[in-house]
Short mmCIF file of C-alpha atoms and ligand atoms in Angstrom, two decimals:
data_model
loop_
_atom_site.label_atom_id
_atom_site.label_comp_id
_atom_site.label_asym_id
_atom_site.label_seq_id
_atom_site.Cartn_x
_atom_site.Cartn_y
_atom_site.Cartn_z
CA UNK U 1 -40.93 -17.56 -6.36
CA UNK U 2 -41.12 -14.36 -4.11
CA UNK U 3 -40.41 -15.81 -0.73
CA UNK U 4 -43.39 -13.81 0.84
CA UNK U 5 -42.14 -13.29 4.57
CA UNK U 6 -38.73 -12.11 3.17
CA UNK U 7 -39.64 -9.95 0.53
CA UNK U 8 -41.89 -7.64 2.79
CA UNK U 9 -38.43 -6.96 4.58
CA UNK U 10 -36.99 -5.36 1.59
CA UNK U 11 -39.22 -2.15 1.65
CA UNK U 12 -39.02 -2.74 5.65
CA UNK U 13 -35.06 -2.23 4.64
CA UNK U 14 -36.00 1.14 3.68
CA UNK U 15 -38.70 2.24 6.32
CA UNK U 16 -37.64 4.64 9.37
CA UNK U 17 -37.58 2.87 12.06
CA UNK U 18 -39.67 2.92 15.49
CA UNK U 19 -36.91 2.66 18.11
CA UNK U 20 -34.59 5.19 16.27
CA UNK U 21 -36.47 7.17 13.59
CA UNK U 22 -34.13 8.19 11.65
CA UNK U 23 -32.08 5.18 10.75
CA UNK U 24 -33.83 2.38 8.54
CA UNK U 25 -33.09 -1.60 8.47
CA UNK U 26 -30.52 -0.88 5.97
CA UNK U 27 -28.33 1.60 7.47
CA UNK U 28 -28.48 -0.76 10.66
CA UNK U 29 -26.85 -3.29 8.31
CA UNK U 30 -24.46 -1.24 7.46
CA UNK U 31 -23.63 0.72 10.51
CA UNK U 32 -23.03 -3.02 11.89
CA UNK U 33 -20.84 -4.01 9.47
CA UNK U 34 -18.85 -1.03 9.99
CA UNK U 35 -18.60 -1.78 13.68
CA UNK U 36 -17.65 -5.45 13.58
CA UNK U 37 -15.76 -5.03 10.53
CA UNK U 38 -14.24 -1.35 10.14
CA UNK U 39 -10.70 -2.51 8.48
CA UNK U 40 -13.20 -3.92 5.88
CA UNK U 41 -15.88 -1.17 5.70
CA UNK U 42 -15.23 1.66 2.78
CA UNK U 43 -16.61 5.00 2.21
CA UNK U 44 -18.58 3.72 -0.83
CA UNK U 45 -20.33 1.25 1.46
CA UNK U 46 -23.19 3.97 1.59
CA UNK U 47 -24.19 3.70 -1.81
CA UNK U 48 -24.74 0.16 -1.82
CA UNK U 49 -28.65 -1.08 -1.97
CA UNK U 50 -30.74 -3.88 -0.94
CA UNK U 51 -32.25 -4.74 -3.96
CA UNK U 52 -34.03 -8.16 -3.71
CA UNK U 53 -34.62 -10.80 -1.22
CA UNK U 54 -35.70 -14.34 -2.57
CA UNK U 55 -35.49 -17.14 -0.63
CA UNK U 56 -33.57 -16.20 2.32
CA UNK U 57 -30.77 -14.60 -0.21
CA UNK U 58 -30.45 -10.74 0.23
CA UNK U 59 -29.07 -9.06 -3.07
CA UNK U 60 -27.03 -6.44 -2.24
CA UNK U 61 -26.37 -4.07 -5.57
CA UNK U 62 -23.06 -2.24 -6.07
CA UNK U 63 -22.20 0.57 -8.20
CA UNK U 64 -19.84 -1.24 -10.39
CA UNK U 65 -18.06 -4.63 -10.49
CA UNK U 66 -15.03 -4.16 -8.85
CA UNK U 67 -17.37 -2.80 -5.88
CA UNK U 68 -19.18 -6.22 -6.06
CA UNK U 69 -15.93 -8.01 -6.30
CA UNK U 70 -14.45 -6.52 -3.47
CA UNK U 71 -17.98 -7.54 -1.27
CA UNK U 72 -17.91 -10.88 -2.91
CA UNK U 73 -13.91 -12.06 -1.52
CA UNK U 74 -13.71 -9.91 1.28
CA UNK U 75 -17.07 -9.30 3.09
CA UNK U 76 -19.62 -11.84 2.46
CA UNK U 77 -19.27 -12.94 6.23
CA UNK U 78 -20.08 -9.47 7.86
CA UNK U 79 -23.26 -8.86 5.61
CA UNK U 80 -24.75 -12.17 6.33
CA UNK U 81 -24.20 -11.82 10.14
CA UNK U 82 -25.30 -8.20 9.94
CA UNK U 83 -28.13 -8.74 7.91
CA UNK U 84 -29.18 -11.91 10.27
CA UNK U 85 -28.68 -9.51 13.54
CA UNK U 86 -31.06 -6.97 11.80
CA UNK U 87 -33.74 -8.99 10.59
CA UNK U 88 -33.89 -11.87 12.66
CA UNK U 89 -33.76 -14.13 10.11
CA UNK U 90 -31.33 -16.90 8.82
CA UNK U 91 -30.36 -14.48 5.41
CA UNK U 92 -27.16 -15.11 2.78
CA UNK U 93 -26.00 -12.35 1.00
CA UNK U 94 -25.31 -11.77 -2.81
CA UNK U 95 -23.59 -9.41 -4.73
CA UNK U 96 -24.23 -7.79 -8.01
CA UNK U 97 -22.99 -4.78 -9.95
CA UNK U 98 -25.29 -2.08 -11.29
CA UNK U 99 -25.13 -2.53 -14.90
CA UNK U 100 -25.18 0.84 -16.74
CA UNK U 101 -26.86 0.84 -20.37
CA UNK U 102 -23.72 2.18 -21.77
CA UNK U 103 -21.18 -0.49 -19.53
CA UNK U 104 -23.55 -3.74 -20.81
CA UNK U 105 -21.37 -4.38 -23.95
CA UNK U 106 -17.83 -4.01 -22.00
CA UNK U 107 -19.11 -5.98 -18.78
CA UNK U 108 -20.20 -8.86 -21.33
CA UNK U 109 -16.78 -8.55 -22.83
CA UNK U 110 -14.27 -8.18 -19.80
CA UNK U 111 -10.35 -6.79 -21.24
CA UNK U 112 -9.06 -10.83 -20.77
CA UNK U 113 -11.55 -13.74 -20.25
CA UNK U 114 -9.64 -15.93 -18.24
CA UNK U 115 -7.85 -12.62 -16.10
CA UNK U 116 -9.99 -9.85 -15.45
CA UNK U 117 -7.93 -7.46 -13.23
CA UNK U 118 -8.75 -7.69 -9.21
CA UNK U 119 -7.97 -4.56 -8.25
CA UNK U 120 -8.84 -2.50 -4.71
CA UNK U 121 -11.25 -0.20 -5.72
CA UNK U 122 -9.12 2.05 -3.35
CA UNK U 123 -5.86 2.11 -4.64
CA UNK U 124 -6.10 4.96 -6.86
CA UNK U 125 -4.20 7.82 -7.98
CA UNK U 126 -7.09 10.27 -6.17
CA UNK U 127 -6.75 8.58 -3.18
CA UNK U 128 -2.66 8.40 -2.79
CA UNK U 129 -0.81 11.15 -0.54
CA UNK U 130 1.97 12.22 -1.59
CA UNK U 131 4.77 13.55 -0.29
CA UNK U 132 8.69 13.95 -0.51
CA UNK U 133 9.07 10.35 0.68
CA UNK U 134 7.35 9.00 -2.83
CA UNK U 135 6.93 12.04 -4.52
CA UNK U 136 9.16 10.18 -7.72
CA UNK U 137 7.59 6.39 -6.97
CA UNK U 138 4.26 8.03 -7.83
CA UNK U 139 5.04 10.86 -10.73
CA UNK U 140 6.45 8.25 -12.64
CA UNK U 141 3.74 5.84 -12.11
CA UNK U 142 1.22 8.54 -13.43
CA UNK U 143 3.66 8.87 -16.34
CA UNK U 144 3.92 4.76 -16.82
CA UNK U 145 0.17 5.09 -16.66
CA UNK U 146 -0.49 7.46 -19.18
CA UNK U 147 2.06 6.55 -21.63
CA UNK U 148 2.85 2.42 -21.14
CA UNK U 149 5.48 0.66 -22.89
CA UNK U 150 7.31 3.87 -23.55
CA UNK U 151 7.85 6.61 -20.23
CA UNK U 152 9.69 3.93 -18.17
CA UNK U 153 9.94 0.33 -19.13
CA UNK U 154 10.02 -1.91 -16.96
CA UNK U 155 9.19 0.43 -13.97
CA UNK U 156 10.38 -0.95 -10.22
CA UNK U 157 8.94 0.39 -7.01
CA UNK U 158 10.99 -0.72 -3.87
CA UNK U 159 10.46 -0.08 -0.06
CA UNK U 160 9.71 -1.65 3.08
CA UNK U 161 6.26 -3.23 3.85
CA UNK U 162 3.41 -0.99 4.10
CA UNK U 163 4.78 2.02 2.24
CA UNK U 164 2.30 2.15 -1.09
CA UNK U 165 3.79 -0.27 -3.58
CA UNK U 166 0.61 -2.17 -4.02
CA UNK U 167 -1.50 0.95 -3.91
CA UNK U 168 0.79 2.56 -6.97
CA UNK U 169 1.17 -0.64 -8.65
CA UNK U 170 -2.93 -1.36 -8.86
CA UNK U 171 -3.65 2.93 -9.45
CA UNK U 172 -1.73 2.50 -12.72
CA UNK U 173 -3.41 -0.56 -13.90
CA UNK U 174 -6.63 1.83 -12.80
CA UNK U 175 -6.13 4.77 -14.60
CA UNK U 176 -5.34 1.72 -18.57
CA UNK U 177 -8.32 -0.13 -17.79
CA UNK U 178 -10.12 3.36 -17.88
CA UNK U 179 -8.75 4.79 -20.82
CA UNK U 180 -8.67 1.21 -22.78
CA UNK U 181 -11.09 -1.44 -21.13
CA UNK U 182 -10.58 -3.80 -23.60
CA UNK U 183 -6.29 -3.29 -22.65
CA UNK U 184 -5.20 -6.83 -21.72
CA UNK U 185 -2.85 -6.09 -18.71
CA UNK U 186 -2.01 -8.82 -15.93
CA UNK U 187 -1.54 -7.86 -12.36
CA UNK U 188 -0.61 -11.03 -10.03
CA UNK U 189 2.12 -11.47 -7.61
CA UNK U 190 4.99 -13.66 -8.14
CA UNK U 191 3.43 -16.14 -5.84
CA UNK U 192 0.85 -16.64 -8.25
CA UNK U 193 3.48 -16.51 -11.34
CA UNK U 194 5.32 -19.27 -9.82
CA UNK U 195 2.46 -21.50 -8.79
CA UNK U 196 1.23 -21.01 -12.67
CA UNK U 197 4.34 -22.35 -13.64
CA UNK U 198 4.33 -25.22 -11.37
CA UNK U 199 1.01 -26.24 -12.16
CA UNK U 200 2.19 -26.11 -16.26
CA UNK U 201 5.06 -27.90 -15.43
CA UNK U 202 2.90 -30.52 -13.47
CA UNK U 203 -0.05 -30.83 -15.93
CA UNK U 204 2.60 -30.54 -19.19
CA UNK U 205 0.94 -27.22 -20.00
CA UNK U 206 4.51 -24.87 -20.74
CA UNK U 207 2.45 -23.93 -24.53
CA UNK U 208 -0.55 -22.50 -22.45
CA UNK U 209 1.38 -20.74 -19.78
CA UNK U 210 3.85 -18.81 -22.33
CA UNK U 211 0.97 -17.64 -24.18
CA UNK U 212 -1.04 -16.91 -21.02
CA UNK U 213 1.75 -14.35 -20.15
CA UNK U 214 3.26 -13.45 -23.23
CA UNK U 215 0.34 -12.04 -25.02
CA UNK U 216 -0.68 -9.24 -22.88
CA UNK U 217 -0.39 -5.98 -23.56
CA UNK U 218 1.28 -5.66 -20.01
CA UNK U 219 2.09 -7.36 -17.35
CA UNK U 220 2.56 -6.14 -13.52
CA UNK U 221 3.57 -8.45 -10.78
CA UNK U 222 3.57 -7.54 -6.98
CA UNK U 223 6.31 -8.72 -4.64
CA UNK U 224 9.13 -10.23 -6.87
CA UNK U 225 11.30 -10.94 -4.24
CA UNK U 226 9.31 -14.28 -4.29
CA UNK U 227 11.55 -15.77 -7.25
CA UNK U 228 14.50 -15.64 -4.82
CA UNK U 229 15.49 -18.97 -4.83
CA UNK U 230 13.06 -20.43 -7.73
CA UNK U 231 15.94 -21.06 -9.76
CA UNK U 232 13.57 -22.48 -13.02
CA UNK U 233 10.55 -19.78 -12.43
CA UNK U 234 13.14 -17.11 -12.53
CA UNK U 235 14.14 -18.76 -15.95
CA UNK U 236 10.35 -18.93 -16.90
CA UNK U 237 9.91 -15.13 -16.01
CA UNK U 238 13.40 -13.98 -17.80
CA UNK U 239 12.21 -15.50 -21.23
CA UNK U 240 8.28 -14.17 -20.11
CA UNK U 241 10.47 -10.71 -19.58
CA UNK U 242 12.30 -10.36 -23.06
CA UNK U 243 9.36 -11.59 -25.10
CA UNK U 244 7.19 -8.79 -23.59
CA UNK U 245 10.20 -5.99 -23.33
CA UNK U 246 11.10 -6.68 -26.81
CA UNK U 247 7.59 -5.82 -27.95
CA UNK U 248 7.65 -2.96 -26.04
CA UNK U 249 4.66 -4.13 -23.92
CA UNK U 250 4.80 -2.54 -20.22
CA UNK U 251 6.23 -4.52 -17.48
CA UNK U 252 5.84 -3.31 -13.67
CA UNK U 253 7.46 -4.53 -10.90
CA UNK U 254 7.43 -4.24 -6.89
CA UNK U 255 9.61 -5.51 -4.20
CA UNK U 256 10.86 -4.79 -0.79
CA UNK U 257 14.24 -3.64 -1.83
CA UNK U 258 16.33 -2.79 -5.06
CA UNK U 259 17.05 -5.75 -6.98
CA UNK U 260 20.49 -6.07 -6.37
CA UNK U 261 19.68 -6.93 -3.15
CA UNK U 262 17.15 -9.95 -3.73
CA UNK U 263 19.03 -12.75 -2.34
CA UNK U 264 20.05 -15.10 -5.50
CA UNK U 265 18.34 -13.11 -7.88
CA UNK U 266 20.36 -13.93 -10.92
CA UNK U 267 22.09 -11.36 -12.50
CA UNK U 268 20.72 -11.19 -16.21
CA UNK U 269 17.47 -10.66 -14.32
CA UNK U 270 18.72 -7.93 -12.19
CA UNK U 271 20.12 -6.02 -15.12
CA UNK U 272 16.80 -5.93 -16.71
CA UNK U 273 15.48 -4.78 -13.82
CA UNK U 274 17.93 -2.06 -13.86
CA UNK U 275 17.76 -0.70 -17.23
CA UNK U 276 13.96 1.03 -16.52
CA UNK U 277 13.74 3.03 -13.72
CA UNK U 278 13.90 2.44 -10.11
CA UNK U 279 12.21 3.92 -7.81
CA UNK U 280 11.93 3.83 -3.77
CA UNK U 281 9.24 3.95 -1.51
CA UNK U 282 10.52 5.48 1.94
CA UNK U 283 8.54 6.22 5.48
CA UNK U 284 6.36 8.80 5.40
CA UNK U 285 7.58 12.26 7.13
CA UNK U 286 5.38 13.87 9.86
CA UNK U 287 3.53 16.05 7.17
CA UNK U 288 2.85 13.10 4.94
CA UNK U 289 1.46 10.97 7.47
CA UNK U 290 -0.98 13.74 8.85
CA UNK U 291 -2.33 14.00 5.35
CA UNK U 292 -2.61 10.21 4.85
CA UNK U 293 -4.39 9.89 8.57
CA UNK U 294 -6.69 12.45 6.57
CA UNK U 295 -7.40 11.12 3.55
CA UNK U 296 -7.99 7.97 5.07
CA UNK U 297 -10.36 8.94 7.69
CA UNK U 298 -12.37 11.08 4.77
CA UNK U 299 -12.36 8.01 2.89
CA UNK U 300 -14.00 5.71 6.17
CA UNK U 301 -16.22 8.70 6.82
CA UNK U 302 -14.57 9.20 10.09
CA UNK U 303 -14.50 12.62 11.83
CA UNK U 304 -10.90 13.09 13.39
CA UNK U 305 -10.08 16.42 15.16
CA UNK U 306 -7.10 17.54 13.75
CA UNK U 307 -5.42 17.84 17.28
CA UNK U 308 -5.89 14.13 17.35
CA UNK U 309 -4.41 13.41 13.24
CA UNK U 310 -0.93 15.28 14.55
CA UNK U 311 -1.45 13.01 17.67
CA UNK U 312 -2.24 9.41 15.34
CA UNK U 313 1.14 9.97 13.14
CA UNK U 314 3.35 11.55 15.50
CA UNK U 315 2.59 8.02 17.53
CA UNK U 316 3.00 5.88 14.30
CA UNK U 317 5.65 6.39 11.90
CA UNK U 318 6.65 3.21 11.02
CA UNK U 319 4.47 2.58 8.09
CA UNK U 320 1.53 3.31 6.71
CA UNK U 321 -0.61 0.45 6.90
CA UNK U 322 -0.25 0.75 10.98
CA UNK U 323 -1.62 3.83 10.75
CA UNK U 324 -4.63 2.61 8.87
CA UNK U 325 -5.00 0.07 12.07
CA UNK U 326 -4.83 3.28 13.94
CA UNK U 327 -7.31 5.00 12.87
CA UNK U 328 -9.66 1.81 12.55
CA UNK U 329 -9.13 0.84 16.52
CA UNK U 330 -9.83 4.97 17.26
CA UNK U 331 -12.75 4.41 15.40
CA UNK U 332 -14.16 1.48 17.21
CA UNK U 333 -12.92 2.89 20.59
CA UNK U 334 -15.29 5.90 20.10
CA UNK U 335 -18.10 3.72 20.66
CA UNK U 336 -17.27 3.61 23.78
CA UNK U 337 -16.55 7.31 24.39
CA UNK U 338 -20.04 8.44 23.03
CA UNK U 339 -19.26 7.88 19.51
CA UNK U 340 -16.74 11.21 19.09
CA UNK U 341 -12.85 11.11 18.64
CA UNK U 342 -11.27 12.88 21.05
CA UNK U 343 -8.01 14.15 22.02
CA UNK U 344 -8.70 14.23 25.34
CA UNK U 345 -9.34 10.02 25.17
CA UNK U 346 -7.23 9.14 22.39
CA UNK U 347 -4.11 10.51 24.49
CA UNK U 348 -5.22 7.49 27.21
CA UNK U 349 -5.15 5.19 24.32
CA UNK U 350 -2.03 5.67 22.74
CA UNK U 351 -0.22 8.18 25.42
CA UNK U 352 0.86 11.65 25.10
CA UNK U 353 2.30 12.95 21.93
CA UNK U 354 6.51 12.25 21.88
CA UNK U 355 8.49 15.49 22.84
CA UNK U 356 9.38 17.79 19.87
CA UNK U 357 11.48 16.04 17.04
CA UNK U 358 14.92 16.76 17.29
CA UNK U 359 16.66 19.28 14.61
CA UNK U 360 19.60 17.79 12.81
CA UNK U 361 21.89 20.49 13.50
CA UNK U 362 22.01 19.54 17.02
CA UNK U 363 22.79 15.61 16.07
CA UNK U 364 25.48 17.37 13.70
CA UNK U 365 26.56 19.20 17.08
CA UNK U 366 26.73 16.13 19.36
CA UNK U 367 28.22 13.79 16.61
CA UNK U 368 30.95 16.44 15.44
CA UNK U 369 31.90 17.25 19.40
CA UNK U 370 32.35 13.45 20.22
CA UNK U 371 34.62 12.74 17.13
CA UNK U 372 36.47 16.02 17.36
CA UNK U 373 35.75 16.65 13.90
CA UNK U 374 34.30 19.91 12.44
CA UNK U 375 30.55 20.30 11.37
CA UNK U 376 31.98 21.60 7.95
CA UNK U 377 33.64 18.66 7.63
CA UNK U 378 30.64 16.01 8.37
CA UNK U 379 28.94 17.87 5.52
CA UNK U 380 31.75 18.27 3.17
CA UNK U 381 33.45 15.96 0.44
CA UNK U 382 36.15 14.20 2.13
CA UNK U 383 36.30 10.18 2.14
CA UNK U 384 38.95 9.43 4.70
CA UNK U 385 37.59 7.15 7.14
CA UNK U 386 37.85 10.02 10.10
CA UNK U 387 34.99 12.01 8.77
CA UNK U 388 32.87 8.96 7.09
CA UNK U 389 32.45 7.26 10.03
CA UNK U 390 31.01 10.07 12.02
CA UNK U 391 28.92 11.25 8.57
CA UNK U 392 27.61 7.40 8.54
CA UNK U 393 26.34 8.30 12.47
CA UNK U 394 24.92 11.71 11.63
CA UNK U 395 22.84 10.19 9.21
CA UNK U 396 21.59 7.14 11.03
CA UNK U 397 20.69 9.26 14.04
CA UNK U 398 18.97 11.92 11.99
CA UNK U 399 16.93 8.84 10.60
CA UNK U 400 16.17 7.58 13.75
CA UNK U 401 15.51 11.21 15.93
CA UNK U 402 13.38 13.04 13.35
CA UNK U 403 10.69 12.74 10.94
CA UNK U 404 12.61 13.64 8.18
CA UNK U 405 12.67 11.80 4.46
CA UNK U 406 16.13 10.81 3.27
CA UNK U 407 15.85 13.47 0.74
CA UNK U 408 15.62 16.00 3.47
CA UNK U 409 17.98 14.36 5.57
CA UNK U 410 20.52 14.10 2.60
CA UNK U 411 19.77 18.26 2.34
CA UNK U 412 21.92 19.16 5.45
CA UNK U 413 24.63 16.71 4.27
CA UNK U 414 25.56 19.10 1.48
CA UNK U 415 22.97 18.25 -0.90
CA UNK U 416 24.07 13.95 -0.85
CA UNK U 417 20.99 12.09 -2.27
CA UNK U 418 18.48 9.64 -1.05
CA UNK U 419 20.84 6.58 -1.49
CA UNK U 420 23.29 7.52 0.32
CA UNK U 421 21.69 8.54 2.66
CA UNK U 422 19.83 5.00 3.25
CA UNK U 423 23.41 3.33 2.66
CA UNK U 424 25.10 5.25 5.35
CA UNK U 425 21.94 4.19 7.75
CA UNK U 426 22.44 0.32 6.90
CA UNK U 427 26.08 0.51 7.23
CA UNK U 428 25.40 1.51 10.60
CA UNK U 429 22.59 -0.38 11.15
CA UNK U 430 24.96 -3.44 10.27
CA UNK U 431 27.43 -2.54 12.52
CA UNK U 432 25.48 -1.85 15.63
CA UNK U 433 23.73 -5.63 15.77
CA UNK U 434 27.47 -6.93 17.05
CA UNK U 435 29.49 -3.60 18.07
CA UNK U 436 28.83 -2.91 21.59
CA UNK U 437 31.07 -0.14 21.87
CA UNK U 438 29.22 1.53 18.64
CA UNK U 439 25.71 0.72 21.01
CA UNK U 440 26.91 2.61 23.77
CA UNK U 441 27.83 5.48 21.90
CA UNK U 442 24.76 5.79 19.64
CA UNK U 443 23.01 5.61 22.99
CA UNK U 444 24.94 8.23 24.74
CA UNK U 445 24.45 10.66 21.33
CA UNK U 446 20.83 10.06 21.45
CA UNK U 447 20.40 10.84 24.96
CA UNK U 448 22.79 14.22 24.84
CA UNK U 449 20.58 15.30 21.85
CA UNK U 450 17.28 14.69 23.44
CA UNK U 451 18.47 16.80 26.63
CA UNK U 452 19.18 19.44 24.26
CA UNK U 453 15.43 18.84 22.88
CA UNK U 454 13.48 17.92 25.41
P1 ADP H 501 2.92 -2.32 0.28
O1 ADP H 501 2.43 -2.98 -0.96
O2 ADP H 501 4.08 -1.41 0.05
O3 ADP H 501 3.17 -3.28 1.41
P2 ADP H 501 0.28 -1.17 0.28
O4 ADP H 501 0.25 -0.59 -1.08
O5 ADP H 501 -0.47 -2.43 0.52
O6 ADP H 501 1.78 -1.35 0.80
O7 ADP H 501 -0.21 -0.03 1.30
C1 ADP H 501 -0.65 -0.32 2.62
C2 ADP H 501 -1.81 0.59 2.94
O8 ADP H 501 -1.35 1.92 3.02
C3 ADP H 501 -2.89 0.57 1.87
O9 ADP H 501 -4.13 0.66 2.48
C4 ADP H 501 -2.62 1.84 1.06
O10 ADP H 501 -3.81 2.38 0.53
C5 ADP H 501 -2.05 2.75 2.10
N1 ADP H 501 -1.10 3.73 1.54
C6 ADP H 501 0.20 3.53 1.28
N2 ADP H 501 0.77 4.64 0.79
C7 ADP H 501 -0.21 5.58 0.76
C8 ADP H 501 -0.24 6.95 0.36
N3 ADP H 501 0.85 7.59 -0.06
N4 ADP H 501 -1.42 7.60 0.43
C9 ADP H 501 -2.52 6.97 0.89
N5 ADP H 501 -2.54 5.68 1.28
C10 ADP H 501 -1.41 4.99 1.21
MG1 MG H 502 2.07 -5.01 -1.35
#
């Protein structure tokens, strides 16, 4: 029955409003949640309706299911307390998806039962920057996307927290359940693989788990580096591998660094992991990041002054997710400053922008002067430990004092690649946490080549 108080409020939800005229009970839900909660709030939130209100339960409609799956783990808290502060009234929220005539029959039938995917609505191909830094990571996850089993198989993305392996990893599975809904793929991270198998070695359930993974048409897991150490779930996933490899089903992998370098990762599974393709995820350069700050603030239906964009990711370029927080705590300081983003404010915030990034010609200057080698020579062939050793410092320094990708970086080192590029940085990296003498000097470079640059 038609709780009579409440259900007056829904076409109140929609009535302009006497205090502000133009805004109606609705958008004040909204505009609330996207105060209280703005890492939470997306750009789609405006098309979500209040369709019913029964019994103190508010039905909130979303486009699609994923929409209403994302509400329904993620933001259930700020609607109720939004929809309370609006209303006055003790209100729970539900979610439900807009069901299309055309979508009934696939809805009714999700792709896998047991496993429909849970993916960000986000984390698309549309709404990924790219740039030199993961210009291969995501070409050949469009390619892995529009041709599984076969382009690159398995496919491994690697790179540091916060760099897009998530994002690439769920815009694949995107772009199959599009073009095949009923395609049974399984995205989970190894976290969940491993508590699976626990819980089939515990309830005596090994039948149900190896058909659980082994008949799917593909099978993505986030975050391998989690087997480390699980001696018998990295058995469980090498068999899980070769059954679905050998059937050419499409396996896709993430982790924070190559898998050679997953501590006890045994060595059968690291060859397999090999023999697809590999493919890193490095920082962002200056250019990159502007365009991400972009996107993302397009996305939020933020306005950001481009003055203050160059100011956001010349502050932050450590990853990307931090510049995400960024932009979320400029938005929610604006309140404060009458709503607008500002240079003039944000500066306060997060200080002035850094002076202007150092070329690498003048690190090549410093570092060939203090070694008394030749320029020439830091870029050339030769392996003797004289030149390495200051071509290992060039590097590290030209990672550290500019914005530069490790492909660019690798440019002015006579045309050396990305990996060696990242090698010669952790060699040095390695060194410096117990030479002092190697402190001192990188210090001493750093400071000379900032005078230069001030
Ligand atoms: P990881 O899995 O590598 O830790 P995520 O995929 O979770 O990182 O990314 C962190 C955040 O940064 C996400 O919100 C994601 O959308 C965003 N992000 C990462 N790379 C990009 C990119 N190239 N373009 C747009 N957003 C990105
Ligand atoms: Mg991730």
């Amino acid at each position: 029955m038609l709780d009579a108080a409440c259900a007056a409020l829904i076409p109140a939800f929609y009535q302009t409003q006497m205090v502000t005229p133009q805004t109606t009970l609705w958008d004040d839900v909204i505009g609330q949640v996207r105060l209280t909660h703005p890492s939470l709030s997306r750009g789609w939130f405006a098309e979500l309706e209040a369709s019913d209100l029964q019994h103190g339960v508010l039905e909130i409609m979303a486009k699609n299911s994923a929409q209403a799956r994302y509400l329904d783990q993620h933001c259930r808290v700020a609607f109720q307390e939004a929809a309370q502060a609006a209303t006055g009234r003790l209100v729970t929220v539900r979610f439900r998806a807009e069901v299309l005539p055309d979508q009934e029959g696939a809805l009714q039938t999700p792709l896998n039962p047991d496993e429909e995917l849970c993916l960000s609505p986000d984390y698309t191909f549309e709404h990924f920057v790219t740039g030199p830094c993961n210009r291969l990571a995501h070409a050949a996850a469009v390619a892995v996307s529009e041709d599984p089993g076969r382009a690159y198989n398995p496919y491994f993305i690697h790179g540091p927290v916060g760099l897009g392996k998530t994002h690439l990893l769920q815009a694949i599975c995107h772009v199959i359940r599009k073009r095949d809904p009923h395609a049974r793929y399984l995205y989970i991270s190894s976290e969940t693989f491993i508590n699976h198998f626990i819980e089939a070695i515990e309830h005596g359930a090994m039948h149900q788990f190896r058909y659980r993974y082994r008949h799917v048409d593909g099978l993505v897991i986030d975050d391998v580096q989690f087997l480390a150490e699980r001696e018998r779930s990295q058995e469980a996933f090498f068999h899980t591998f070769n059954a679905l490899y050998q059937s050419h089903r499409q396996i896709i992998l993430s982790a924070d660094c190559p898998p050679n370098e997953i501590p006890s990762l045994e060595e059968r599974l690291v060859s397999r992991f090999n023999s697809g393709l590999v493919a890193l995820l490095e920082r962002p350069c200056l250019e990159t990041r502007m365009a991400i700050v972009r996107k993302k603030a397009k996305l939020r239906c933020i306005e950001v002054p481009e003055d203050v964009v160059r100011l956001v990711a010349t502050k932050i370029d450590t990853n990307i997710r931090d510049l995400e927080g960024a932009l979320i705590k400029l938005d929610a300081l604006s309140q404060g400053y009458d709503g607008r983003i500002r240079l003039d404010w944000a500066r306060k915030e997060f200080g002035a922008p850094p002076g202007r990034p150092v070329p690498i010609p003048t690190i090549l200057e410093a570092v060939a002067a203090h070694f008394h080698v030749k320029i020439a020579e830091i870029q050339g062939k030769k392996r003797s430990k004289v030149i390495t050793h200051p071509r290992h410092v060039s590097m590290y320094l030209a990672r550290k004092l500019t914005a530069q990708s490790l492909e660019e970086i690798g440019g002015y080192f006579g045309g050396r690649d990305h990996t060696t590029v990242l090698h010669a940085s952790r060699v040095i990296a390695a060194q410096l946490e117990t030479d002092k003498e190697l402190q001192a000097l990188m210090n001493d470079i750093a400071a000379q080549v900032k005078n230069a640059h001030p």
